[in-house]
PDB file of C-alpha atoms in Angstrom:
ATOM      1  CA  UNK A  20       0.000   0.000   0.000  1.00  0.00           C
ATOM      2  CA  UNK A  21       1.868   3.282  -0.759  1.00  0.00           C
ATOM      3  CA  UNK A  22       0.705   6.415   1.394  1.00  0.00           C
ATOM      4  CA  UNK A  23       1.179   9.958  -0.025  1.00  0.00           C
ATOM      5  CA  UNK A  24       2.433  12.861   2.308  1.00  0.00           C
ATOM      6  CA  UNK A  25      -0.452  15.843   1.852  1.00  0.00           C
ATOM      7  CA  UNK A  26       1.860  18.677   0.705  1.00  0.00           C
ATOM      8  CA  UNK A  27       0.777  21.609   2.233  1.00  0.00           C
ATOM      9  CA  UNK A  28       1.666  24.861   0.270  1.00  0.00           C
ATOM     10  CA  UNK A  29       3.678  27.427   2.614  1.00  0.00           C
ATOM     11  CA  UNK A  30       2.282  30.494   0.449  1.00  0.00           C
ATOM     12  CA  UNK A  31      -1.201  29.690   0.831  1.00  0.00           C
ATOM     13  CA  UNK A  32      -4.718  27.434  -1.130  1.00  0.00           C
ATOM     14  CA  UNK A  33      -4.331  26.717  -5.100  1.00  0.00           C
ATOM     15  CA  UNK A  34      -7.328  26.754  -6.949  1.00  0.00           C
ATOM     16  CA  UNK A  35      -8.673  26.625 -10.565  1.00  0.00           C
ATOM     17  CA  UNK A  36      -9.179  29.951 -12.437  1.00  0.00           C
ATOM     18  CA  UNK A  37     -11.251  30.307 -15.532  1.00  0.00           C
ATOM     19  CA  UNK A  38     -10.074  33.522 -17.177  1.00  0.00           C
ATOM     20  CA  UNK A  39     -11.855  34.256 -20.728  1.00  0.00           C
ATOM     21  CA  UNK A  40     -10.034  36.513 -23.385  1.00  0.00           C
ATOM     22  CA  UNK A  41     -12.250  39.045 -25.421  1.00  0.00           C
ATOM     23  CA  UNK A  42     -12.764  38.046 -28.272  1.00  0.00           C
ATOM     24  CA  UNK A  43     -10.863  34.325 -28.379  1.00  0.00           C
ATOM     25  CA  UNK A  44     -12.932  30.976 -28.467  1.00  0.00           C
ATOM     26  CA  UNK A  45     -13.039  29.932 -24.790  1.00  0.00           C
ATOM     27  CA  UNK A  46     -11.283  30.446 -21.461  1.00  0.00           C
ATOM     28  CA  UNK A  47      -8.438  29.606 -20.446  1.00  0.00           C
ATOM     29  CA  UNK A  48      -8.073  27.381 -17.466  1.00  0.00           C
ATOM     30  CA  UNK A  49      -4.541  27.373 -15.147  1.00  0.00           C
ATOM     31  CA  UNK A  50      -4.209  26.651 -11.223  1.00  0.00           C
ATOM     32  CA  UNK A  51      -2.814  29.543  -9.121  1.00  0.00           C
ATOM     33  CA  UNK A  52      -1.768  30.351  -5.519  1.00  0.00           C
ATOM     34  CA  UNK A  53      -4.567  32.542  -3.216  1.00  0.00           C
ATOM     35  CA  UNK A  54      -1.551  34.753  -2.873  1.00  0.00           C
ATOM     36  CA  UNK A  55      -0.227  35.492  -6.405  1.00  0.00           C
ATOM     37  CA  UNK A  56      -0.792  39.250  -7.471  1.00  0.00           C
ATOM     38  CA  UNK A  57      -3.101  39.871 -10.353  1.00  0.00           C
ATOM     39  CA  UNK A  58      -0.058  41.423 -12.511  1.00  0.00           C
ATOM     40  CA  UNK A  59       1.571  37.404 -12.439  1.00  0.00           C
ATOM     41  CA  UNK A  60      -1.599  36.288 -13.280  1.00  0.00           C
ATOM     42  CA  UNK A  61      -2.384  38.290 -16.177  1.00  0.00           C
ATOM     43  CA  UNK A  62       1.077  37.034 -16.939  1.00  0.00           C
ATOM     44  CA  UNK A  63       0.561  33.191 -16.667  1.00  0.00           C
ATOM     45  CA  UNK A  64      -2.628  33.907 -18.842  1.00  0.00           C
ATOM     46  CA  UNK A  65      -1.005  35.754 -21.594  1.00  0.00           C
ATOM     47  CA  UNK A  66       1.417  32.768 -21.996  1.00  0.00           C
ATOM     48  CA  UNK A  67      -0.773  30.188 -21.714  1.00  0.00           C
ATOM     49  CA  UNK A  68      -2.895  32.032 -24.528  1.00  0.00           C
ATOM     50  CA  UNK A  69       0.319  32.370 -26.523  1.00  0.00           C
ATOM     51  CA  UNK A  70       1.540  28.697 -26.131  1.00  0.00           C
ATOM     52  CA  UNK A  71      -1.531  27.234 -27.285  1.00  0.00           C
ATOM     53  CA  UNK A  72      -1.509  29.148 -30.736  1.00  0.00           C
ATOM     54  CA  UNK A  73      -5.198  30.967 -29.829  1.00  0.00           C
ATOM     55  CA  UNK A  74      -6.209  33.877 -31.837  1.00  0.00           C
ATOM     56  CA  UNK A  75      -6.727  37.150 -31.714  1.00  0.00           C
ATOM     57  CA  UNK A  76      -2.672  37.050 -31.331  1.00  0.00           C
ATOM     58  CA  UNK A  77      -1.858  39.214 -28.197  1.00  0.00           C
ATOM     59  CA  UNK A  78       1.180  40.503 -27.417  1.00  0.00           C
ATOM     60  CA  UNK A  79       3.513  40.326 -24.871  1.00  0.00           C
ATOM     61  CA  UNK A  80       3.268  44.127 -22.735  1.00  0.00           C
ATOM     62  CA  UNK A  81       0.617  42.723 -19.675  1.00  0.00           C
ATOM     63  CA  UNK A  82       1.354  46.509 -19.323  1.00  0.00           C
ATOM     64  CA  UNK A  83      -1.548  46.428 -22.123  1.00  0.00           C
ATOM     65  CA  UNK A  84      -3.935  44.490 -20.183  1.00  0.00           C
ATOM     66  CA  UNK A  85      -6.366  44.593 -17.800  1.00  0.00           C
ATOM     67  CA  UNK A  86      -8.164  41.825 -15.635  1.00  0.00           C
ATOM     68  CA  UNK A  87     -11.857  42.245 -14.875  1.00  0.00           C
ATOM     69  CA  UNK A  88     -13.787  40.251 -12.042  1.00  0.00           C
ATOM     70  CA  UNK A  89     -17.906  40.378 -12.886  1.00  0.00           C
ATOM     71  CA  UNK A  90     -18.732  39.641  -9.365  1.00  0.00           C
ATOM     72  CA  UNK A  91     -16.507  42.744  -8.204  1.00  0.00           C
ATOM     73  CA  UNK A  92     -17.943  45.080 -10.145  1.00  0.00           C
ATOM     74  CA  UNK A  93     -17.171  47.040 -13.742  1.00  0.00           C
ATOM     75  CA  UNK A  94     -13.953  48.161 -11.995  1.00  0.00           C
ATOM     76  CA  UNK A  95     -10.578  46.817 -13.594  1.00  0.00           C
ATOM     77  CA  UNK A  96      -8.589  44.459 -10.767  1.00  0.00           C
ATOM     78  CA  UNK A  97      -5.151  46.429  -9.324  1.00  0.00           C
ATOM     79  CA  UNK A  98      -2.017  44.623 -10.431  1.00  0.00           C
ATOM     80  CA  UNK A  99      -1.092  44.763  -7.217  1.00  0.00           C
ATOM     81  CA  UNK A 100      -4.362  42.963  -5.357  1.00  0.00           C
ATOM     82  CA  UNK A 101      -4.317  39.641  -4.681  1.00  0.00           C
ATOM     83  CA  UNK A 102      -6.263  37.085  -6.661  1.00  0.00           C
ATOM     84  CA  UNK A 103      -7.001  35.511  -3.741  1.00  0.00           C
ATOM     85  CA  UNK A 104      -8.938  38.464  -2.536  1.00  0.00           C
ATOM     86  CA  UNK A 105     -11.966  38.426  -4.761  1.00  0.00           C
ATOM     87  CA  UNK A 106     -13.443  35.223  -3.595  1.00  0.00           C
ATOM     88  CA  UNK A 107     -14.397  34.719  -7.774  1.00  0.00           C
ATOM     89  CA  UNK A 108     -12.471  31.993  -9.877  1.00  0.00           C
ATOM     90  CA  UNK A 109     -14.208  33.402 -13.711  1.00  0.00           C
ATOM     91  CA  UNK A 110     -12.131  36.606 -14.714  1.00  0.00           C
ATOM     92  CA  UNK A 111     -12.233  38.416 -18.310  1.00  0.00           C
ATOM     93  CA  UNK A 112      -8.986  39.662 -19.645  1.00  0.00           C
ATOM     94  CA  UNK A 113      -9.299  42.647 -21.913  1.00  0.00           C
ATOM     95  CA  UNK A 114      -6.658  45.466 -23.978  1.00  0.00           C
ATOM     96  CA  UNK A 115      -6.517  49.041 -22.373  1.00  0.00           C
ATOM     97  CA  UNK A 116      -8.453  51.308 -24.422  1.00  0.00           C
ATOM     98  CA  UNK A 117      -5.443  52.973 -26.480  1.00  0.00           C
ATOM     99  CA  UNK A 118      -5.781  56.748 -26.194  1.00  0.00           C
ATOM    100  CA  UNK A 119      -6.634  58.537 -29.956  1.00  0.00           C
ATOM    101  CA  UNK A 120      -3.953  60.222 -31.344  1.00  0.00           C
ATOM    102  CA  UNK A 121      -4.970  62.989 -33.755  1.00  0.00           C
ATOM    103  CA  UNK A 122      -3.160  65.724 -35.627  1.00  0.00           C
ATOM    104  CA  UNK A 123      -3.758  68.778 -35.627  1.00  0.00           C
ATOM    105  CA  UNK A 124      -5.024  69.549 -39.331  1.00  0.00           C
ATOM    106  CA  UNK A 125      -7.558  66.357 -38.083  1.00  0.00           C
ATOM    107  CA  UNK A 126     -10.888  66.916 -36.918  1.00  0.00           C
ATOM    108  CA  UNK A 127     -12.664  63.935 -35.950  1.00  0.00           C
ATOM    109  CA  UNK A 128     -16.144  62.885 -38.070  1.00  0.00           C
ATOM    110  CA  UNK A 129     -18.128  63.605 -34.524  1.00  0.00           C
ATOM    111  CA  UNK A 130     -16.552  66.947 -33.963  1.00  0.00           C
ATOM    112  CA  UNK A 131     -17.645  68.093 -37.081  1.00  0.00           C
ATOM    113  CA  UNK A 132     -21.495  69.292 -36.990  1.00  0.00           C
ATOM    114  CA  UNK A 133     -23.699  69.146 -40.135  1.00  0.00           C
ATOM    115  CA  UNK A 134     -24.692  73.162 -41.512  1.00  0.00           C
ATOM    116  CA  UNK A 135     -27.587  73.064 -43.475  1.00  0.00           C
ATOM    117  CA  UNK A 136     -30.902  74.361 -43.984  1.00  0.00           C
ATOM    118  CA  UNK A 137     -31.308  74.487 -40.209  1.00  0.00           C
ATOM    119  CA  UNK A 138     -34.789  72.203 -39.779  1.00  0.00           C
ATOM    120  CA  UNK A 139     -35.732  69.405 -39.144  1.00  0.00           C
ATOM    121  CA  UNK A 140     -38.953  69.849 -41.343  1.00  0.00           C
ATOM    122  CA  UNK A 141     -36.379  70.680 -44.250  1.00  0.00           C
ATOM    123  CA  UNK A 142     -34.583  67.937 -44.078  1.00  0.00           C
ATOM    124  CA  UNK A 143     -37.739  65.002 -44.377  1.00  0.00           C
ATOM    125  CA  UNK A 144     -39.717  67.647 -47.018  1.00  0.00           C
ATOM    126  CA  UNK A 145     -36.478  66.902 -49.103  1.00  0.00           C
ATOM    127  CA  UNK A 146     -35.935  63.340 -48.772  1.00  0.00           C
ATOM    128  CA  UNK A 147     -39.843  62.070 -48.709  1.00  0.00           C
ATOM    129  CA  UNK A 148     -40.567  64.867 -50.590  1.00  0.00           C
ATOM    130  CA  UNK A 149     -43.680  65.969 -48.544  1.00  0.00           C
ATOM    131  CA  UNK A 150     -44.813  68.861 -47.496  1.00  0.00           C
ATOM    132  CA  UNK A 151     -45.412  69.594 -43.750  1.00  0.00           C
ATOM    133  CA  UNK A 152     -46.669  73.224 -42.614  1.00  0.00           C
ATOM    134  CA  UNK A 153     -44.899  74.818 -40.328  1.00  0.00           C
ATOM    135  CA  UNK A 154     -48.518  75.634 -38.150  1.00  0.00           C
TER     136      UNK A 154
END
């Protein structure tokens, strides 16, 4: 009969995360320590992801990335929190939005407002060609 020493872990409980990309086919599922810092998860994840070939191809900056918890809230996690700390095990990984850059002879489509015959009641007698009194 062989007995098996129960290895305890000096850091702390492992347990089963389920952490979903945007926009790739499925989650991805690692084991992590209760006291590992959301910044070496998003790590882990990011190389798991780029191991197994998935698409949309990533990068390598987790600078870039931010780890959501939907039971926390629509608040991004701190790289510096524990994952330990938000009692979930389903997280969504998601790109920063990336700031627009414009130049200065740009005006964005939105910024610009349309000028032209000023009403409302212009605009649909012109293109249902009706007319609609003003009284």
């Amino acid at each position: 009969m062989l007995l098996y020493k129960q290895k305890k872990s000096p850091k702390g409980n492992r347990f089963l995360i389920s952490i979903t990309v945007l926009g790739s086919a499925g989650p991805i599922r690692f084991v992590v320590n209760e006291e590992a810092l959301v910044a070496a998860v998003i790590d882990t994840a990011m190389k798991s992801y780029a191991r197994e070939g998935r698409l949309p191809i990533l990068g390598s900056d987790l600078n870039e990335f931010m780890l959501y918890c939907p039971t926390a809230g629509p608040d991004a996690l701190s790289p510096w929190d524990t994952i330990g700390s938000q009692g979930a095990r389903n997280f969504m990984l998601c790109k920063k939005p990336q700031p627009v850059k414009m130049v200065d002879s740009e005006i964005p489509a939105a910024a610009i407002s349309r000028k032209g015959s000023g009403s409302w009641k212009a605009w649909i007698n012109k293109s249902l060609n009706l007319k609609i009194s003003s009284h």
